[in-house]
Coordinates of C-alpha atoms and ligand atoms in Angstrom, one line a residue:
X1 CA 75.2 7.1 40.9
X2 CA 77.5 5.3 38.5
X3 CA 79.0 1.9 38.6
X4 CA 81.7 0.5 40.9
X5 CA 82.8 -1.9 38.1
X6 CA 86.2 -1.7 36.7
X7 CA 87.0 1.2 34.4
X8 CA 89.8 1.3 32.1
X9 CA 91.7 4.6 31.9
X10 CA 92.7 4.5 28.3
X11 CA 92.1 2.8 25.0
X12 CA 95.7 1.5 25.2
X13 CA 94.9 -0.4 28.3
X14 CA 92.4 -2.5 26.2
X15 CA 95.2 -3.7 23.9
X16 CA 93.1 -3.4 20.9
X17 CA 94.0 -4.9 17.5
X18 CA 96.5 -2.3 16.2
X19 CA 94.3 -1.7 13.1
X20 CA 91.3 -0.9 15.3
X21 CA 93.5 1.3 17.5
X22 CA 94.5 3.1 14.4
X23 CA 90.9 3.7 13.5
X24 CA 90.2 4.9 17.1
X25 CA 93.1 7.3 16.8
X26 CA 92.1 8.6 13.4
X27 CA 88.5 9.1 14.6
X28 CA 90.1 11.5 17.1
X29 CA 89.1 9.6 20.3
X30 CA 91.8 10.3 22.8
X31 CA 90.3 8.6 25.8
X32 CA 87.3 6.4 26.4
X33 CA 84.0 7.9 27.5
X34 CA 82.5 6.5 30.7
X35 CA 80.3 3.9 28.9
X36 CA 83.3 2.8 26.9
X37 CA 85.5 2.6 30.0
X38 CA 83.1 0.1 31.4
X39 CA 81.6 -1.8 28.5
X40 CA 84.4 -2.5 26.1
X41 CA 86.4 -4.9 28.2
X42 CA 83.5 -7.2 29.1
X43 CA 82.4 -7.2 25.5
X44 CA 85.9 -8.1 24.3
X45 CA 85.9 -11.0 26.7
X46 CA 82.7 -12.3 25.2
X47 CA 80.2 -11.3 27.9
X48 CA 76.6 -10.2 27.2
X49 CA 76.2 -6.6 28.2
X50 CA 73.3 -4.4 29.0
X51 CA 74.4 -0.8 28.8
X52 CA 72.3 2.1 30.0
X53 CA 73.6 5.5 29.1
X54 CA 71.9 8.6 27.6
X55 CA 72.2 9.8 24.1
X56 CA 75.5 11.3 23.1
X57 CA 77.5 9.2 25.6
X58 CA 79.4 7.2 23.0
X59 CA 77.5 4.0 23.0
X60 CA 78.3 3.3 19.3
X61 CA 82.0 2.9 19.9
X62 CA 81.3 1.1 23.2
X63 CA 79.9 -1.8 21.2
X64 CA 81.5 -0.9 17.8
X65 CA 85.1 -1.5 18.9
X66 CA 84.5 -5.0 20.3
X67 CA 82.2 -5.8 17.4
X68 CA 84.9 -4.9 14.9
X69 CA 87.4 -6.8 16.9
X70 CA 85.3 -9.9 16.9
X71 CA 85.3 -10.1 13.1
X72 CA 87.3 -12.6 11.1
X73 CA 88.1 -10.8 7.8
X74 CA 88.8 -14.2 6.1
X75 CA 85.2 -15.3 6.7
X76 CA 82.9 -14.0 4.0
X77 CA 79.7 -14.1 6.0
X78 CA 77.6 -11.8 8.1
X79 CA 79.3 -12.1 11.5
X80 CA 77.7 -9.1 13.3
X81 CA 74.3 -7.5 13.3
X82 CA 73.3 -4.2 14.8
X83 CA 69.6 -3.3 15.1
X84 CA 68.6 0.3 15.3
X85 CA 65.1 1.8 15.5
X86 CA 65.4 4.3 12.7
X87 CA 67.1 4.8 9.4
X88 CA 69.0 7.9 10.6
X89 CA 70.4 5.9 13.5
X90 CA 71.3 3.0 11.4
X91 CA 73.2 5.3 9.0
X92 CA 74.9 7.0 11.9
X93 CA 76.0 3.8 13.4
X94 CA 77.4 2.6 10.0
X95 CA 79.4 5.7 9.5
X96 CA 80.9 5.4 13.0
X97 CA 81.7 1.8 12.5
X98 CA 83.3 2.7 9.2
X99 CA 85.5 5.3 10.9
X100 CA 86.7 2.9 13.6
X101 CA 87.0 0.0 11.2
X102 CA 88.6 2.0 8.4
X103 CA 91.8 0.0 8.5
X104 CA 90.4 -3.4 9.1
X105 CA 88.9 -4.2 5.8
X106 CA 85.5 -4.8 7.5
X107 CA 82.6 -4.6 5.0
X108 CA 79.6 -3.0 6.5
X109 CA 76.2 -2.4 5.0
X110 CA 73.1 -0.6 6.1
X111 CA 69.7 -1.9 5.4
X112 CA 66.5 0.0 6.1
X113 CA 63.1 0.5 4.7
X114 CA 62.7 3.1 2.1
X115 CA 65.7 2.1 0.1
X116 CA 65.5 -0.2 -2.8
X117 CA 65.6 -3.8 -1.5
X118 CA 67.5 -4.8 -4.7
X119 CA 70.3 -2.4 -4.0
X120 CA 70.6 -3.9 -0.5
X121 CA 70.3 -7.4 -1.9
X122 CA 73.3 -6.8 -4.2
X123 CA 75.3 -5.4 -1.4
X124 CA 74.5 -8.4 0.7
X125 CA 75.4 -10.8 -2.1
X126 CA 78.8 -9.3 -2.6
X127 CA 79.5 -10.4 1.0
X128 CA 79.5 -8.3 4.1
X129 CA 80.7 -8.8 7.6
X130 CA 78.4 -6.4 9.4
X131 CA 74.8 -5.6 8.9
X132 CA 73.3 -2.5 10.5
X133 CA 69.6 -2.3 10.0
X134 CA 66.1 -1.5 11.1
X135 CA 64.0 -4.4 12.3
X136 CA 61.4 -4.4 9.6
X137 CA 63.8 -4.5 6.7
X138 CA 66.0 -7.0 8.4
X139 CA 63.1 -9.3 8.7
X140 CA 62.2 -8.8 5.0
X141 CA 65.6 -10.0 4.1
X142 CA 65.6 -12.9 6.5
X143 CA 62.2 -14.0 5.0
X144 CA 63.4 -13.6 1.5
X145 CA 66.5 -15.6 2.3
X146 CA 68.8 -12.8 1.2
X147 CA 70.2 -12.3 4.7
X148 CA 71.6 -15.3 6.4
X149 CA 72.4 -14.9 10.1
X150 CA 73.6 -18.3 11.0
X151 CA 77.1 -17.1 11.3
X152 CA 76.2 -13.9 13.2
X153 CA 77.9 -14.1 16.5
X154 CA 77.9 -10.5 17.7
X155 CA 74.4 -9.0 17.9
X156 CA 73.6 -5.6 19.2
X157 CA 70.2 -4.0 20.0
X158 CA 70.8 -0.3 20.0
X159 CA 68.3 2.3 21.5
X160 CA 66.2 -0.5 22.8
X161 CA 63.7 1.8 24.5
X162 CA 63.0 3.7 21.3
X163 CA 62.6 0.3 19.6
X164 CA 59.9 -0.4 22.1
X165 CA 58.2 2.9 21.7
X166 CA 58.1 2.3 18.0
X167 CA 56.5 -1.1 18.4
X168 CA 59.4 -3.1 17.3
X169 CA 59.8 -5.5 20.2
X170 CA 58.1 -8.4 18.4
X171 CA 60.3 -7.9 15.4
X172 CA 63.4 -7.8 17.5
X173 CA 62.3 -11.1 19.1
X174 CA 61.7 -12.6 15.7
X175 CA 65.2 -11.6 14.7
X176 CA 66.8 -12.9 17.9
X177 CA 65.1 -16.2 17.3
X178 CA 66.7 -16.3 13.8
X179 CA 70.3 -16.0 15.0
X180 CA 72.4 -18.8 16.4
X181 CA 72.1 -19.4 20.1
X182 CA 75.8 -19.0 20.5
X183 CA 75.7 -15.3 19.7
X184 CA 77.0 -12.7 22.1
X185 CA 74.2 -10.2 22.7
X186 CA 74.4 -6.7 23.9
X187 CA 71.6 -4.2 24.5
X188 CA 71.9 -0.5 24.8
X189 CA 69.3 1.9 25.9
X190 CA 68.9 5.3 27.5
X191 CA 66.2 4.0 29.8
X192 CA 65.2 0.6 31.0
X193 CA 61.4 0.2 30.9
X194 CA 60.0 -3.1 32.1
X195 CA 59.5 -4.7 28.7
X196 CA 63.2 -4.1 27.9
X197 CA 64.2 -5.7 31.1
X198 CA 62.0 -8.7 30.2
X199 CA 63.5 -8.9 26.7
X200 CA 66.9 -9.0 28.2
X201 CA 65.9 -11.6 30.7
X202 CA 64.6 -13.8 28.0
X203 CA 67.5 -13.5 25.6
X204 CA 70.6 -12.8 27.7
X205 CA 72.3 -15.2 30.0
X206 CA 74.2 -13.7 32.9
X207 CA 74.6 -10.2 31.4
X208 CA 76.9 -7.7 32.7
X209 CA 74.8 -4.6 33.6
X210 CA 76.4 -1.3 33.1
X211 CA 74.8 1.9 34.2
X212 CA 76.4 5.2 33.3
X213 CA 74.6 8.1 34.9
X214 CA 74.8 11.0 32.5
X215 CA 75.2 13.2 35.6
X216 CA 78.1 11.2 36.8
X217 CA 81.3 12.9 36.1
X218 CA 84.5 11.1 36.9
X219 CA 86.6 12.0 39.9
X220 CA 89.6 13.0 37.9
X221 CA 87.8 15.5 35.8
X222 CA 85.4 17.3 38.2
X223 CA 86.8 19.4 41.0
X224 CA 84.3 20.5 43.7
X225 CA 84.6 23.4 46.1
X226 CA 82.5 25.2 48.6
X227 CA 82.7 28.5 50.3
X228 CA 81.0 29.5 53.5
X229 CA 79.6 33.0 53.0
X230 CA 76.7 35.0 54.3
X231 CA 73.8 35.3 51.9
X232 CA 74.3 39.0 51.3
X233 CA 78.0 38.5 50.5
X234 CA 77.5 35.9 47.9
X235 CA 77.3 38.4 45.2
X236 CA 80.7 39.9 45.8
X237 CA 82.2 36.4 46.2
X238 CA 80.7 35.5 42.9
X239 CA 82.0 38.4 40.9
X240 CA 85.4 37.9 42.6
X241 CA 85.4 34.2 41.5
X242 CA 84.2 35.0 38.0
X243 CA 86.9 37.7 37.7
X244 CA 89.6 35.2 38.7
X245 CA 88.4 32.2 36.8
X246 CA 87.2 34.0 33.6
X247 CA 85.3 30.9 32.7
X248 CA 84.1 30.6 29.2
X249 CA 81.0 28.6 29.8
X250 CA 79.4 28.8 33.3
X251 CA 76.1 27.9 34.6
X252 CA 75.0 29.6 37.9
X253 CA 72.1 28.0 39.7
X254 CA 69.7 29.8 42.0
X255 CA 66.8 28.4 43.9
X256 CA 64.1 30.8 42.9
X257 CA 62.9 32.5 39.7
X258 CA 63.1 35.8 41.5
X259 CA 66.7 35.3 42.6
X260 CA 67.7 34.1 39.2
X261 CA 66.2 37.2 37.5
X262 CA 67.9 39.5 39.9
X263 CA 71.2 37.9 39.7
X264 CA 71.2 37.8 35.9
X265 CA 70.3 41.4 35.7
X266 CA 73.0 42.4 38.2
X267 CA 75.7 40.4 36.4
X268 CA 74.6 41.8 33.1
X269 CA 75.7 45.2 34.2
X270 CA 79.2 43.9 34.9
X271 CA 79.6 41.3 32.2
X272 CA 78.1 41.8 28.8
X273 CA 77.4 38.2 28.1
X274 CA 75.0 36.8 30.6
X275 CA 71.7 35.2 29.8
X276 CA 68.9 34.1 32.2
X277 CA 66.8 30.9 32.2
X278 CA 63.8 30.7 34.4
X279 CA 60.1 29.9 34.3
X280 CA 58.9 33.5 34.1
X281 CA 60.4 33.9 30.6
X282 CA 58.5 33.0 27.5
X283 CA 59.4 29.9 25.5
X284 CA 60.9 32.2 22.9
X285 CA 63.1 34.0 25.4
X286 CA 64.2 30.7 26.9
X287 CA 65.1 29.3 23.5
X288 CA 67.0 32.5 22.8
X289 CA 69.0 32.2 26.0
X290 CA 69.8 28.6 25.4
X291 CA 70.9 29.1 21.8
X292 CA 73.0 32.2 22.8
X293 CA 74.7 30.2 25.5
X294 CA 75.2 27.1 23.4
X295 CA 76.7 29.0 20.6
X296 CA 79.2 30.6 23.0
X297 CA 77.8 34.0 22.6
X298 CA 77.2 34.2 26.4
X299 CA 79.8 33.1 29.0
X300 CA 77.3 32.8 31.8
X301 CA 73.8 31.3 32.1
X302 CA 71.9 32.0 35.3
X303 CA 69.2 29.4 35.7
X304 CA 66.7 27.8 38.0
X305 CA 66.8 24.0 38.4
X306 CA 63.3 23.7 36.9
X307 CA 64.1 25.6 33.8
X308 CA 67.3 23.8 33.2
X309 CA 65.9 20.3 33.6
X310 CA 66.3 18.1 30.7
X311 CA 68.4 20.5 28.6
X312 CA 71.7 19.1 27.4
X313 CA 74.4 21.6 27.6
X314 CA 77.7 20.3 26.5
X315 CA 81.1 21.7 27.6
X316 CA 80.1 23.7 30.6
X317 CA 83.4 24.4 32.3
X318 CA 82.1 25.7 35.5
X319 CA 79.0 25.3 37.6
X320 CA 78.3 27.7 40.5
X321 CA 75.6 27.0 43.0
X322 CA 74.7 30.4 44.2
X323 CA 72.3 28.7 46.5
X324 CA 72.5 25.3 48.0
X325 CA 69.7 23.1 46.5
X326 CA 67.3 21.9 49.2
X327 CA 67.1 18.5 47.4
X328 CA 70.4 16.6 47.7
X329 CA 70.0 14.9 44.4
X330 CA 69.6 18.3 42.7
X331 CA 73.2 19.1 43.7
X332 CA 74.5 16.1 41.8
X333 CA 72.2 17.0 38.9
X334 CA 73.6 20.5 38.8
X335 CA 77.3 19.7 39.1
X336 CA 76.8 16.9 36.5
X337 CA 76.4 19.6 34.0
X338 CA 80.1 20.0 33.9
X339 CA 83.0 17.6 33.4
X340 CA 81.0 15.5 31.1
X341 CA 82.3 13.0 28.7
X342 CA 85.9 13.3 29.9
X343 CA 86.1 17.1 29.8
X344 CA 87.3 18.8 33.0
X345 CA 85.2 21.0 35.0
X346 CA 84.8 22.8 38.3
X347 CA 81.8 23.2 40.6
X348 CA 81.5 25.8 43.4
X349 CA 78.8 26.0 46.0
X350 CA 78.1 29.0 48.1
X351 CA 76.9 28.0 51.5
X352 CA 75.3 30.4 53.9
X353 CA 74.9 29.5 57.5
X354 CA 71.2 28.9 56.9
X355 CA 72.2 26.3 54.3
X356 CA 74.7 24.4 56.4
X357 CA 72.3 21.6 57.1
X358 CA 71.4 21.1 53.5
X359 CA 75.0 21.3 52.4
X360 CA 76.2 18.9 55.2
X361 CA 73.9 16.3 53.8
X362 CA 75.2 16.8 50.3
X363 CA 78.8 16.7 51.5
X364 CA 78.2 13.4 53.2
X365 CA 76.5 11.9 50.2
X366 CA 79.2 12.9 47.7
X367 CA 81.4 10.2 46.6
X368 CA 84.1 12.7 45.9
X369 CA 85.7 15.3 48.0
X370 CA 84.1 18.8 48.1
X371 CA 87.0 21.0 49.1
X372 CA 87.0 24.3 50.9
X373 CA 87.6 27.1 48.5
X374 CA 89.6 29.2 50.9
X375 CA 91.4 28.3 54.1
X376 CA 88.7 30.0 56.3
X377 CA 86.1 27.7 54.8
X378 CA 87.8 24.7 56.1
X379 CA 87.3 25.9 59.7
X380 CA 83.5 25.3 59.4
X381 CA 82.8 21.8 60.5
X382 CA 79.9 21.0 58.2
X383 CA 80.0 17.3 59.0
X384 CA 79.0 17.9 62.6
X385 CA 76.1 20.1 61.9
X386 CA 73.2 19.0 64.2
X387 CA 69.7 19.1 63.0
X388 CA 67.6 21.9 64.4
X389 CA 70.6 23.9 65.2
X390 CA 70.3 25.7 61.9
X391 CA 74.1 26.0 62.1
X392 CA 73.7 29.3 63.8
X393 CA 75.6 30.6 66.7
X394 CA 78.5 28.3 66.1
X395 CA 80.0 30.2 63.3
X396 CA 81.2 33.5 64.5
X397 CA 77.8 34.5 66.0
X398 CA 76.3 35.2 62.6
X399 CA 72.8 36.6 62.6
X400 CA 70.8 36.9 59.4
X401 CA 71.2 40.2 57.8
X402 CA 74.4 41.0 59.6
X403 CA 77.4 42.3 57.6
X404 CA 80.2 39.8 57.6
X405 CA 83.9 40.2 58.1
X406 CA 84.7 39.5 54.4
X407 CA 85.2 42.4 52.2
X408 CA 82.3 43.6 50.1
X409 CA 84.0 45.1 47.1
X410 CA 86.6 42.8 46.0
X411 CA 85.9 42.7 42.3
X412 CA 85.9 46.0 40.5
X413 CA 86.1 45.2 36.8
X414 CA 83.6 47.2 34.8
X415 CA 81.9 48.9 37.6
X416 CA 82.1 47.9 41.2
X417 CA 79.8 45.5 42.8
X418 CA 77.0 47.3 44.5
X419 CA 77.0 44.6 47.1
X420 CA 73.3 44.0 46.6
X421 CA 71.5 41.6 48.8
X422 CA 70.5 38.4 47.2
X423 CA 68.3 37.1 49.9
X424 CA 65.8 34.7 48.8
Ligands
ADP1 P1 75.2 7.6 21.7 O1 75.1 6.4 20.8 O2 75.5 7.2 23.1 O3 74.1 8.6 21.5 P2 77.4 8.2 19.9 O4 78.0 6.9 19.9 O5 76.6 8.6 18.8 O6 76.5 8.4 21.3 O7 78.6 9.3 20.2 C1 78.3 10.6 20.3 C2 79.5 11.4 19.7 O8 80.7 11.2 20.5 C3 79.8 11.0 18.3 O9 80.0 12.1 17.6 C4 81.1 10.2 18.5 O10 81.9 10.2 17.3 C5 81.8 10.9 19.7 N1 82.6 10.0 20.5 C6 82.4 8.7 20.9 N2 83.4 8.2 21.6 C7 84.3 9.2 21.7 C8 85.6 9.3 22.4 N3 86.1 8.4 23.2 N4 86.2 10.5 22.3 C9 85.7 11.5 21.6 N5 84.5 11.5 20.9 C10 83.8 10.3 21.0
MG2 MG1 73.6 5.7 19.6

């Protein structure tokens, strides 16, 4: 989960060329994203870098900033080459580079199939510093002699796994064989299938490997809490918490479809803007829930793990684990939905005595502190939970189904909680 390598805290710390810093500022980047915290410094120092991070994590600037900084504007030759699998991606990368390089005088051209080769030829002839292109068309230009790469010293393979899926690996190798051996090579990919690992092994000497788990929020931005509460009191604690936090974008996770449906229904009576997401809904209903939540028309999404797998929800400010996930990794997957890409977030986990064991394991595995939400939660020594004990009998003599000492009706906005049981 994440890298122990050095992270910079700010763009300032990188002491970028002032003109590039100005581009970064005007692009509106206040602080580096995790892949940028880790990859920019080694790239600036000339290292080969393999960066793994998922889509949307800011890989373009991670290589784009050092790429632009490596250019010598007095030299009228192609000094940097970025390969991307599709025209759309190539165009996107170019526009990002143009933003960051807006004040440096860097000339950047995109070359891809489908556009007139003559237009590209003229652009190349005028003299460019950076070429961003798709492999097929880059090879065309190399073969025609219209693209000379002997001065290219900064080479990037972006979206390497997609490149592989599209059958471009031989083309990429052809291109890499056409550039000088003294080039600095970096490779970015969301996943690292074996052929990509082999490509890297063949072409990169002593690369710095950087893995940014998309579900790996940073310690400064994610705050994690837990509360010890009997199963049947989770609901009133939840409404209490929601009433206090008034979060704008919250995902509540439950273990079961049944629990998810019930909880969503119950919350809907109190809050207007709640949407469910679970496997018993039709695809259409799920899409509807997701788009309502994404567009901010619902504050709360109640979901099962399965239904939420793979969906990319940005800007979740709060994750609530109504149930402790049985699988430890699922916990990190869930809380990773918040505090992404430098935003701050909070995660709360409701732990019933039956769930002590599962939670104790999570707590032990967590790199970062999971703090007791209330003073009374701290008195439960979750670390010393023994297997087979089920955590029972040591925590106020709790028996399943018993009423607890915590109040039931704390939160009374828009109709009092009916204190329903949410037993699984
Ligand atoms: P990836 O290549 O990893 O899919 P991109 O490089 O396309 O991701 O970046 C995703 C989005 O994040 C882009 O809109 C980009 O402008 C923006 N972005 C990148 N870095 C930062 C940053 N440090 N601060 C704010 N926004 C950023
Ligand atoms: Mg990208």
